[in-house]
Amino acid sequence: EIVLTQSPGTLYMSPGERATLSCRASQSIITNYLAWYQQKPGQAPRLLIFGASSRATGIPDRFSGSGSGTDFTLTISRLEPEDFAVYYCQKYGSSRPTFGQGTKLEIK
Amino acid sequence: QVQVMQSGAEVKKPGSSVKVSCKTSGDSAVTYAFTWVRQAPGQGLEWMGGIIPLFGTTNYAQKFQDRVTITADESTSTAYLEVRSLTSEDTAIYFCARGVVVAGHKGAEPGQLDSWGQGTLVTVSS
């Protein structure tokens, strides 16, 4: 079973800054079946990125995903106040999909 | 836009079972997957299992294999999650998500989770 490790656990940033979140897999994800989700308090998660780099419908272009193999990154180019939330990566497309433990993006 | 509506909150006694439903509407896709994810208070997301209704195939996380059953009714676009032998550690919000089907190593597998339900709070308490 592939384990996803996200870093950092908490990221303190200011609006307007660029945020970089990391997701590292214990084994190579050859198919690039890697998604990113955003979750705000009291809400269900929302799909941001799938296939490592494709934006989901309606997601602003300040969100971008990159990476391959074992190292994946979610970048938010210019943080808006509504972007402060928890972000999870997920490996899918196998019999044992898994989530990372999450990165909390907090206002500095 | 797919809408996902889950059944309401439940309060259960330890040792009992709970069955949560998840109904989707708003599209006519034939091939899709349901996935169940839970979130304990203050914790992260935990994948529990999924089903592809068209093929009737299910997968479960190893820790839930023996006491969780996921089913689906294609005619009503509804999925169900049953959890048996509940303990206080099962107190959590249970999310249903609908997503696409992708080509995995062993065939069709659930893909990314496009549309999520609002979550169902299950509280296990004596």
Coordinates of N, CA and C in Angstrom, one line a residue:
Chain A
E1 N 0.8 -1.2 0.0 CA 0.0 0.0 0.0 C 0.9 1.3 0.0
I2 N 0.6 2.2 -0.9 CA 1.3 3.4 -1.0 C 0.9 4.4 0.1
V3 N 1.9 4.9 0.8 CA 1.7 5.9 1.9 C 2.1 7.3 1.3
L4 N 1.2 8.2 1.5 CA 1.4 9.6 1.1 C 1.7 10.5 2.3
T5 N 2.8 11.2 2.2 CA 3.3 12.1 3.3 C 3.3 13.5 2.8
Q6 N 2.5 14.3 3.5 CA 2.4 15.7 3.1 C 3.2 16.6 4.0
S7 N 3.8 17.6 3.4 CA 4.6 18.6 4.2 C 4.4 20.0 3.6
P8 N 4.5 21.0 4.5 CA 4.6 20.8 6.0 C 3.2 20.5 6.6
G9 N 3.2 20.2 7.8 CA 1.9 20.0 8.5 C 1.0 21.2 8.5
T10 N 1.7 22.3 8.9 CA 1.0 23.6 8.9 C 1.9 24.6 8.2
L11 N 1.3 25.4 7.3 CA 2.0 26.5 6.6 C 1.4 27.8 6.9
Y12 N 2.2 28.7 7.4 CA 1.7 30.1 7.7 C 2.1 31.0 6.6
M13 N 1.1 31.6 6.0 CA 1.3 32.5 4.8 C 0.4 33.7 5.0
S14 N 0.7 34.7 4.1 CA -0.1 35.9 4.1 C -0.8 36.0 2.7
P15 N -2.0 36.6 2.7 CA -2.7 36.8 1.4 C -1.7 37.5 0.4
G16 N -1.8 37.0 -0.9 CA -0.9 37.6 -1.9 C 0.3 36.8 -2.1
E17 N 0.7 36.0 -1.1 CA 2.0 35.2 -1.2 C 1.7 34.0 -2.1
R18 N 2.8 33.3 -2.4 CA 2.8 32.1 -3.2 C 3.0 30.9 -2.2
A19 N 2.1 29.9 -2.2 CA 2.2 28.8 -1.3 C 2.5 27.5 -2.1
T20 N 3.4 26.7 -1.5 CA 3.8 25.5 -2.2 C 3.7 24.3 -1.2
L21 N 2.8 23.4 -1.5 CA 2.5 22.2 -0.6 C 3.0 21.0 -1.3
S22 N 3.6 20.1 -0.5 CA 4.2 18.9 -1.0 C 3.5 17.6 -0.6
C23 N 3.5 16.7 -1.5 CA 3.0 15.3 -1.2 C 4.0 14.3 -1.8
R24 N 4.5 13.5 -0.9 CA 5.5 12.5 -1.3 C 5.0 11.1 -1.1
A25 N 5.1 10.3 -2.1 CA 4.6 8.9 -2.1 C 5.7 7.9 -1.8
S26 N 5.3 6.9 -1.0 CA 6.3 5.8 -0.6 C 6.8 5.0 -1.8
Q27 N 6.0 4.9 -2.8 CA 6.3 4.2 -4.1 C 5.9 5.1 -5.3
S28 N 6.5 4.9 -6.4 CA 6.2 5.7 -7.6 C 4.7 5.5 -8.0
I29 N 4.0 6.6 -8.3 CA 2.7 6.6 -8.8 C 2.8 6.7 -10.3
I30 N 3.0 5.6 -11.0 CA 3.3 5.6 -12.4 C 2.3 6.2 -13.2
T31 N 1.0 6.0 -12.9 CA -0.1 6.5 -13.7 C -0.4 8.0 -13.4
N32 N 0.3 8.6 -12.5 CA 0.0 10.0 -12.1 C -1.4 10.2 -11.6
Y33 N -2.0 9.2 -11.1 CA -3.3 9.2 -10.5 C -3.2 9.9 -9.1
L34 N -3.1 11.2 -9.1 CA -2.9 11.9 -7.9 C -3.8 13.1 -7.9
A35 N -4.6 13.3 -6.8 CA -5.5 14.4 -6.8 C -5.2 15.2 -5.5
W36 N -5.7 16.5 -5.6 CA -5.6 17.4 -4.5 C -7.0 17.9 -4.1
Y37 N -7.3 18.0 -2.8 CA -8.6 18.4 -2.4 C -8.4 19.6 -1.4
Q38 N -9.4 20.5 -1.3 CA -9.4 21.5 -0.3 C -10.6 21.3 0.6
Q39 N -10.4 21.4 1.9 CA -11.5 21.3 2.9 C -11.5 22.5 3.8
K40 N -12.6 23.2 3.9 CA -12.8 24.2 4.8 C -13.6 23.7 6.0
P41 N -13.5 24.4 7.2 CA -14.2 23.9 8.4 C -15.7 23.7 8.2
G42 N -16.2 22.6 8.6 CA -17.6 22.3 8.5 C -18.1 22.0 7.1
Q43 N -17.2 21.8 6.1 CA -17.6 21.5 4.7 C -17.0 20.2 4.3
A44 N -17.6 19.7 3.2 CA -17.0 18.5 2.5 C -15.7 19.0 1.7
P45 N -14.9 18.0 1.5 CA -13.7 18.4 0.6 C -14.2 18.8 -0.8
R46 N -13.3 19.5 -1.5 CA -13.6 19.9 -2.9 C -12.4 19.5 -3.7
L47 N -12.7 18.9 -4.9 CA -11.6 18.5 -5.8 C -11.0 19.7 -6.4
L48 N -9.7 19.8 -6.4 CA -9.0 20.9 -7.0 C -8.3 20.4 -8.3
I49 N -7.5 19.4 -8.1 CA -6.5 18.9 -9.1 C -6.7 17.4 -9.2
F50 N -6.7 16.9 -10.5 CA -6.6 15.4 -10.7 C -5.6 15.1 -11.8
G51 N -5.2 13.9 -11.8 CA -4.1 13.5 -12.8 C -2.8 14.3 -12.6
A52 N -2.6 14.7 -11.3 CA -1.4 15.4 -10.9 C -1.4 16.9 -11.3
S53 N -2.0 17.2 -12.5 CA -1.8 18.6 -12.9 C -3.1 19.2 -13.6
S54 N -4.2 18.4 -13.7 CA -5.4 19.0 -14.4 C -6.3 19.6 -13.4
R55 N -6.7 20.9 -13.6 CA -7.6 21.5 -12.7 C -9.0 21.0 -12.9
A56 N -9.7 20.8 -11.8 CA -11.1 20.4 -11.9 C -12.0 21.6 -12.4
T57 N -13.2 21.3 -12.8 CA -14.1 22.3 -13.3 C -14.3 23.4 -12.2
G58 N -14.2 24.7 -12.7 CA -14.5 25.8 -11.8 C -13.4 26.2 -10.9
I59 N -12.2 25.5 -11.0 CA -11.1 25.9 -10.0 C -10.3 27.0 -10.6
P60 N -10.1 28.1 -9.9 CA -9.3 29.2 -10.4 C -7.9 28.8 -10.8
D61 N -7.4 29.5 -11.8 CA -6.0 29.2 -12.3 C -4.9 29.5 -11.4
R62 N -5.2 30.1 -10.3 CA -4.1 30.3 -9.3 C -3.7 29.0 -8.7
F63 N -4.5 28.0 -8.8 CA -4.2 26.6 -8.3 C -3.5 25.8 -9.4
S64 N -2.4 25.3 -9.1 CA -1.8 24.4 -10.1 C -1.1 23.2 -9.5
G65 N -1.1 22.1 -10.2 CA -0.5 20.9 -9.6 C 0.7 20.4 -10.6
S66 N 1.7 19.9 -10.0 CA 2.8 19.4 -10.8 C 3.4 18.2 -10.1
G67 N 4.4 17.6 -10.8 CA 5.1 16.4 -10.2 C 4.8 15.1 -10.9
S68 N 5.6 14.1 -10.6 CA 5.5 12.8 -11.1 C 6.2 11.8 -10.3
G69 N 6.0 10.5 -10.5 CA 6.7 9.5 -9.7 C 6.3 9.5 -8.2
T70 N 7.2 10.0 -7.4 CA 6.9 10.1 -6.0 C 6.8 11.5 -5.4
D71 N 7.0 12.5 -6.1 CA 7.0 13.8 -5.6 C 6.0 14.7 -6.4
F72 N 5.0 15.2 -5.6 CA 4.0 16.0 -6.2 C 3.8 17.3 -5.4
T73 N 3.4 18.4 -6.1 CA 3.3 19.7 -5.5 C 2.0 20.4 -5.9
L74 N 1.4 21.0 -5.0 CA 0.3 21.9 -5.2 C 0.8 23.3 -5.0
T75 N 0.6 24.2 -6.0 CA 1.0 25.6 -5.8 C -0.2 26.5 -5.9
I76 N -0.3 27.5 -5.0 CA -1.3 28.5 -5.1 C -0.5 29.8 -5.3
S77 N -0.7 30.4 -6.5 CA 0.2 31.4 -7.0 C 0.1 32.7 -6.1
R78 N -1.1 33.1 -5.9 CA -1.4 34.4 -5.1 C -2.5 34.1 -4.1
L79 N -2.2 33.9 -2.9 CA -3.2 33.5 -1.9 C -4.3 34.5 -1.7
E80 N -5.5 34.0 -1.8 CA -6.7 34.8 -1.5 C -7.2 34.4 -0.1
P81 N -7.9 35.3 0.6 CA -8.4 35.0 1.9 C -9.2 33.7 2.0
E82 N -9.9 33.3 1.0 CA -10.7 32.1 1.0 C -9.9 30.8 0.8
D83 N -8.6 31.0 0.5 CA -7.7 29.8 0.2 C -7.2 29.2 1.5
F84 N -7.4 29.8 2.7 CA -6.9 29.3 3.9 C -7.8 28.2 4.4
A85 N -7.2 27.0 4.4 CA -8.0 25.8 4.5 C -7.0 24.6 4.7
V86 N -7.6 23.4 4.8 CA -6.7 22.2 4.8 C -6.7 21.5 3.4
Y87 N -5.5 21.1 3.0 CA -5.4 20.5 1.7 C -4.9 19.1 1.8
Y88 N -5.5 18.2 1.1 CA -5.2 16.8 1.1 C -4.8 16.3 -0.3
C89 N -3.8 15.4 -0.4 CA -3.5 14.7 -1.6 C -4.1 13.3 -1.5
Q90 N -4.4 12.7 -2.6 CA -5.0 11.4 -2.7 C -4.4 10.6 -3.9
K91 N -4.0 9.4 -3.6 CA -3.7 8.5 -4.7 C -5.0 7.7 -5.0
Y92 N -5.4 7.6 -6.3 CA -6.6 6.9 -6.7 C -6.2 5.9 -7.8
G93 N -7.3 5.2 -8.3 CA -7.1 4.3 -9.4 C -6.4 3.0 -9.1
S94 N -6.5 2.6 -7.8 CA -6.0 1.3 -7.4 C -7.0 0.7 -6.4
S95 N -6.8 -0.5 -6.0 CA -7.7 -1.2 -5.1 C -7.6 -0.6 -3.7
R96 N -6.5 0.2 -3.4 CA -6.3 0.8 -2.1 C -6.0 2.2 -2.2
P97 N -6.9 3.1 -2.6 CA -6.6 4.5 -2.6 C -6.3 5.0 -1.2
T98 N -5.5 6.0 -1.1 CA -5.1 6.6 0.2 C -5.0 8.1 0.1
F99 N -5.2 8.7 1.3 CA -5.0 10.1 1.4 C -3.8 10.4 2.2
G100 N -3.2 11.6 1.9 CA -2.2 12.1 2.8 C -2.8 12.7 4.1
Q101 N -2.0 13.0 5.1 CA -2.5 13.5 6.4 C -3.0 14.9 6.4
G102 N -2.7 15.6 5.3 CA -3.2 17.0 5.2 C -2.1 18.1 5.5
T103 N -2.3 19.2 4.9 CA -1.5 20.4 5.2 C -2.5 21.5 5.5
K104 N -2.3 22.1 6.7 CA -3.2 23.2 7.1 C -2.6 24.5 6.7
L105 N -3.2 25.3 5.9 CA -2.7 26.6 5.4 C -3.4 27.7 6.3
E106 N -2.6 28.3 7.1 CA -3.1 29.3 8.0 C -2.5 30.7 7.7
I107 N -3.3 31.7 8.1 CA -2.9 33.1 7.9 C -1.9 33.5 8.9
K108 N -0.8 34.1 8.4 CA 0.3 34.5 9.2 C -0.1 35.8 9.9
Chain B
Q1 N -24.1 19.3 -13.4 CA -23.5 19.2 -12.0 C -24.2 18.2 -11.2
V2 N -23.4 17.2 -10.7 CA -24.0 16.2 -9.9 C -24.3 16.6 -8.5
Q3 N -25.5 16.4 -8.0 CA -25.8 16.6 -6.6 C -25.7 15.3 -5.8
V4 N -25.1 15.4 -4.6 CA -25.0 14.2 -3.8 C -25.7 14.5 -2.4
M5 N -26.7 13.7 -2.1 CA -27.4 13.9 -0.9 C -27.3 12.7 0.0
Q6 N -26.9 12.9 1.2 CA -26.7 11.8 2.2 C -27.8 11.8 3.2
S7 N -28.0 10.7 3.8 CA -29.0 10.6 4.9 C -28.6 11.3 6.2
G8 N -29.5 11.5 7.1 CA -29.2 12.3 8.3 C -28.4 11.7 9.4
A9 N -28.1 12.5 10.3 CA -27.2 12.1 11.5 C -27.8 10.9 12.2
E10 N -26.9 10.1 12.8 CA -27.4 8.9 13.5 C -26.6 8.9 14.9
V11 N -27.4 8.4 15.9 CA -26.8 8.1 17.2 C -27.0 6.6 17.4
K12 N -25.9 5.9 17.7 CA -25.9 4.5 17.8 C -25.3 4.0 19.1
K13 N -25.7 2.9 19.6 CA -25.1 2.2 20.8 C -23.9 1.4 20.3
P14 N -22.9 1.3 21.2 CA -21.8 0.4 20.9 C -22.3 -1.0 20.6
G15 N -21.7 -1.7 19.6 CA -22.1 -3.0 19.2 C -23.2 -3.1 18.1
S16 N -23.8 -2.0 17.9 CA -24.9 -1.9 16.9 C -24.4 -1.6 15.5
S17 N -25.3 -1.5 14.6 CA -24.9 -1.2 13.2 C -25.5 0.1 12.7
V18 N -25.0 0.6 11.7 CA -25.5 1.8 11.0 C -25.5 1.7 9.5
K19 N -26.5 2.2 8.9 CA -26.5 2.2 7.4 C -26.8 3.6 6.9
V20 N -25.9 4.1 6.1 CA -26.0 5.5 5.6 C -26.2 5.4 4.1
S21 N -27.1 6.3 3.6 CA -27.4 6.3 2.2 C -26.9 7.6 1.5
C22 N -26.7 7.5 0.2 CA -26.1 8.5 -0.6 C -26.8 8.5 -2.0
K23 N -27.6 9.5 -2.3 CA -28.3 9.5 -3.5 C -27.8 10.6 -4.4
T24 N -27.5 10.3 -5.7 CA -27.0 11.3 -6.6 C -28.1 11.7 -7.6
S25 N -28.0 12.9 -8.2 CA -28.9 13.3 -9.2 C -28.2 14.4 -10.1
G26 N -28.8 14.7 -11.2 CA -28.3 15.8 -12.0 C -27.4 15.4 -13.2
D27 N -27.2 14.1 -13.4 CA -26.5 13.7 -14.7 C -27.0 12.3 -15.1
S28 N -26.6 11.9 -16.3 CA -27.0 10.6 -16.8 C -25.8 9.7 -17.1
A29 N -24.7 9.9 -16.4 CA -23.5 9.1 -16.6 C -23.9 7.6 -16.3
V30 N -23.3 6.7 -17.1 CA -23.6 5.3 -16.9 C -22.5 4.7 -16.0
T31 N -21.3 5.1 -16.3 CA -20.1 4.6 -15.6 C -19.6 5.6 -14.6
Y32 N -19.7 5.2 -13.3 CA -19.2 6.1 -12.3 C -18.9 5.2 -11.0
A33 N -18.3 5.8 -10.0 CA -18.0 5.1 -8.8 C -18.4 5.9 -7.6
F34 N -18.8 5.2 -6.6 CA -19.1 5.8 -5.3 C -17.9 5.4 -4.3
T35 N -17.5 6.4 -3.6 CA -16.4 6.1 -2.6 C -16.9 6.7 -1.2
W36 N -16.6 6.0 -0.2 CA -16.9 6.4 1.2 C -15.6 6.8 1.9
V37 N -15.7 7.9 2.5 CA -14.5 8.5 3.3 C -15.0 8.9 4.6
R38 N -14.3 8.7 5.7 CA -14.7 9.2 7.0 C -13.7 10.1 7.6
Q39 N -14.2 10.9 8.5 CA -13.3 11.9 9.2 C -13.7 12.0 10.6
A40 N -12.8 11.5 11.5 CA -13.1 11.5 12.9 C -12.9 13.0 13.4
P41 N -13.4 13.3 14.5 CA -13.3 14.7 15.0 C -11.9 15.2 15.0
G42 N -11.6 16.3 14.3 CA -10.3 16.9 14.3 C -9.2 16.2 13.6
Q43 N -9.6 15.1 12.8 CA -8.7 14.3 12.1 C -8.8 14.5 10.6
G44 N -7.9 13.8 9.9 CA -7.9 13.8 8.4 C -8.9 12.9 7.8
L45 N -8.8 12.8 6.5 CA -9.7 12.0 5.7 C -9.2 10.5 5.6
E46 N -10.1 9.6 5.8 CA -9.7 8.2 5.8 C -10.6 7.5 4.7
W47 N -10.0 6.9 3.7 CA -10.7 6.1 2.7 C -11.2 4.8 3.3
M48 N -12.5 4.5 3.1 CA -13.1 3.3 3.6 C -13.3 2.2 2.6
G49 N -13.7 2.7 1.4 CA -14.0 1.7 0.3 C -14.8 2.3 -0.8
G50 N -15.0 1.6 -1.8 CA -15.7 2.1 -3.0 C -16.4 1.0 -3.8
I51 N -17.3 1.5 -4.7 CA -18.0 0.5 -5.5 C -18.2 1.1 -6.9
I52 N -18.1 0.3 -7.9 CA -18.5 0.7 -9.3 C -19.8 0.0 -9.6
P53 N -20.9 0.7 -9.5 CA -22.2 0.0 -9.7 C -22.4 -0.8 -11.0
L54 N -21.8 -0.2 -12.1 CA -22.0 -0.9 -13.4 C -21.4 -2.3 -13.4
F55 N -20.3 -2.5 -12.7 CA -19.6 -3.8 -12.7 C -19.9 -4.5 -11.4
G56 N -20.5 -3.8 -10.4 CA -20.7 -4.5 -9.1 C -19.5 -4.8 -8.3
T57 N -18.3 -4.1 -8.7 CA -17.1 -4.4 -8.0 C -16.9 -3.5 -6.8
T58 N -16.4 -4.0 -5.7 CA -16.2 -3.3 -4.5 C -14.7 -3.5 -4.0
N59 N -14.2 -2.5 -3.3 CA -12.9 -2.6 -2.6 C -13.1 -1.9 -1.3
Y60 N -12.4 -2.5 -0.3 CA -12.4 -2.0 1.1 C -11.0 -1.8 1.6
A61 N -10.9 -0.8 2.5 CA -9.6 -0.6 3.2 C -9.5 -1.9 4.2
Q62 N -8.3 -2.3 4.3 CA -8.1 -3.6 5.1 C -8.7 -3.5 6.5
K63 N -8.6 -2.3 7.1 CA -9.1 -2.2 8.5 C -10.6 -2.3 8.6
F64 N -11.3 -2.1 7.5 CA -12.8 -2.2 7.5 C -13.3 -3.5 6.8
Q65 N -12.4 -4.2 6.3 CA -12.9 -5.4 5.4 C -13.9 -6.3 6.1
D66 N -13.8 -6.5 7.4 CA -14.6 -7.5 8.0 C -16.0 -6.9 8.6
R67 N -16.1 -5.6 8.6 CA -17.3 -5.1 9.2 C -18.0 -4.0 8.5
V68 N -17.6 -3.8 7.2 CA -18.2 -2.7 6.4 C -18.7 -3.4 5.1
T69 N -19.9 -3.0 4.6 CA -20.4 -3.4 3.4 C -20.9 -2.2 2.6
I70 N -20.4 -2.1 1.4 CA -20.9 -1.0 0.5 C -21.7 -1.6 -0.7
T71 N -22.9 -1.1 -0.9 CA -23.7 -1.5 -1.9 C -24.2 -0.3 -2.7
A72 N -24.8 -0.6 -3.9 CA -25.4 0.4 -4.7 C -26.6 0.0 -5.5
D73 N -27.5 0.9 -5.7 CA -28.7 0.6 -6.5 C -28.6 1.5 -7.7
E74 N -28.3 0.9 -8.9 CA -28.1 1.7 -10.1 C -29.5 2.4 -10.5
S75 N -30.6 1.7 -10.3 CA -31.9 2.2 -10.7 C -32.2 3.6 -10.0
T76 N -31.7 3.8 -8.8 CA -32.0 5.0 -8.1 C -30.7 5.8 -7.9
S77 N -29.6 5.4 -8.5 CA -28.3 6.1 -8.3 C -28.0 6.4 -6.8
T78 N -28.2 5.3 -6.1 CA -28.0 5.5 -4.6 C -26.9 4.4 -4.1
A79 N -26.1 4.9 -3.2 CA -25.1 4.0 -2.6 C -25.4 3.9 -1.1
Y80 N -25.0 2.8 -0.5 CA -25.2 2.6 0.9 C -23.9 2.1 1.5
L81 N -23.7 2.6 2.8 CA -22.6 2.1 3.6 C -23.1 1.6 4.9
E82 N -22.8 0.3 5.1 CA -23.2 -0.3 6.4 C -22.0 -0.6 7.2
V83 N -22.0 -0.2 8.5 CA -20.9 -0.4 9.4 C -21.4 -1.2 10.6
R84 N -20.8 -2.3 10.9 CA -21.3 -3.2 12.0 C -20.4 -3.1 13.2
S85 N -20.8 -3.7 14.3 CA -20.0 -3.7 15.5 C -19.4 -2.4 15.8
L86 N -20.2 -1.4 15.9 CA -19.7 0.0 16.1 C -19.1 0.1 17.5
T87 N -18.0 0.9 17.6 CA -17.4 1.4 18.8 C -17.3 2.9 18.8
S88 N -16.9 3.4 19.9 CA -16.8 4.9 20.0 C -15.8 5.4 19.0
E89 N -14.9 4.6 18.6 CA -13.9 5.0 17.6 C -14.5 5.2 16.2
D90 N -15.7 4.8 16.0 CA -16.4 5.0 14.8 C -17.1 6.3 14.7
T91 N -17.1 7.0 15.8 CA -17.7 8.3 15.8 C -17.0 9.2 14.8
A92 N -17.7 9.7 13.8 CA -17.1 10.4 12.7 C -18.1 11.0 11.8
I93 N -17.7 11.8 10.9 CA -18.5 12.3 9.7 C -18.1 11.3 8.6
Y94 N -19.2 10.7 8.0 CA -19.0 9.8 6.9 C -19.4 10.6 5.6
F95 N -18.5 10.7 4.7 CA -18.7 11.3 3.4 C -18.9 10.3 2.3
C96 N -19.8 10.6 1.4 CA -20.0 9.8 0.2 C -19.5 10.8 -0.9
A97 N -18.8 10.2 -1.9 CA -18.3 11.0 -3.0 C -18.6 10.2 -4.3
R98 N -19.0 10.9 -5.3 CA -19.1 10.3 -6.6 C -18.0 10.7 -7.5
G99 N -17.5 9.8 -8.3 CA -16.4 10.1 -9.2 C -16.4 9.3 -10.4
V100 N -15.4 9.5 -11.2 CA -15.2 8.8 -12.5 C -14.6 7.4 -12.2
V101 N -14.5 6.7 -13.3 CA -13.9 5.4 -13.3 C -12.6 5.5 -14.2
V102 N -11.5 5.0 -13.7 CA -10.3 5.1 -14.4 C -9.7 3.7 -14.6
A103 N -8.7 3.6 -15.5 CA -8.1 2.3 -15.8 C -7.0 2.0 -14.8
G104 N -7.2 1.1 -13.9 CA -6.1 0.7 -13.0 C -5.4 -0.5 -13.5
H105 N -4.4 -1.0 -12.7 CA -3.6 -2.1 -13.1 C -4.4 -3.4 -13.3
K106 N -5.4 -3.5 -12.5 CA -6.2 -4.7 -12.5 C -7.6 -4.5 -13.1
G107 N -7.8 -3.4 -13.9 CA -9.1 -3.1 -14.5 C -9.6 -1.8 -14.0
A108 N -10.9 -1.6 -14.1 CA -11.6 -0.4 -13.8 C -11.5 -0.1 -12.3
E109 N -11.2 1.1 -11.9 CA -11.1 1.5 -10.5 C -11.7 2.8 -10.3
P110 N -12.2 3.2 -9.1 CA -12.7 4.5 -8.9 C -11.6 5.5 -9.1
G111 N -11.9 6.6 -9.7 CA -11.0 7.7 -10.0 C -11.1 8.8 -9.0
Q112 N -10.8 10.1 -9.4 CA -10.8 11.2 -8.5 C -12.3 11.5 -8.1
L113 N -12.4 12.1 -7.0 CA -13.8 12.3 -6.4 C -14.3 13.7 -6.7
D114 N -15.2 13.7 -7.7 CA -15.6 15.0 -8.2 C -16.7 15.7 -7.4
S115 N -17.6 14.9 -6.9 CA -18.8 15.5 -6.2 C -18.9 14.8 -4.9
W116 N -19.1 15.6 -3.8 CA -19.2 15.1 -2.5 C -20.6 15.4 -1.8
G117 N -21.0 14.5 -1.0 CA -22.2 14.7 -0.2 C -21.8 15.7 1.0
Q118 N -22.8 16.0 1.7 CA -22.6 17.0 2.8 C -22.1 16.3 4.1
G119 N -22.0 15.0 4.1 CA -21.5 14.3 5.2 C -22.6 13.9 6.2
T120 N -22.4 12.7 6.8 CA -23.4 12.2 7.8 C -22.6 12.0 9.1
L121 N -23.0 12.7 10.1 CA -22.4 12.5 11.5 C -23.0 11.2 12.1
V122 N -22.1 10.3 12.4 CA -22.5 9.1 13.2 C -21.8 9.2 14.6
T123 N -22.6 9.2 15.6 CA -22.1 9.3 16.9 C -22.4 7.9 17.6
V124 N -21.4 7.3 18.2 CA -21.5 6.0 18.9 C -21.3 6.3 20.4
S125 N -22.4 6.1 21.1 CA -22.3 6.4 22.5 C -23.3 5.6 23.3
S126 N -22.8 5.1 24.5 CA -23.7 4.3 25.3 C -24.7 5.3 26.1

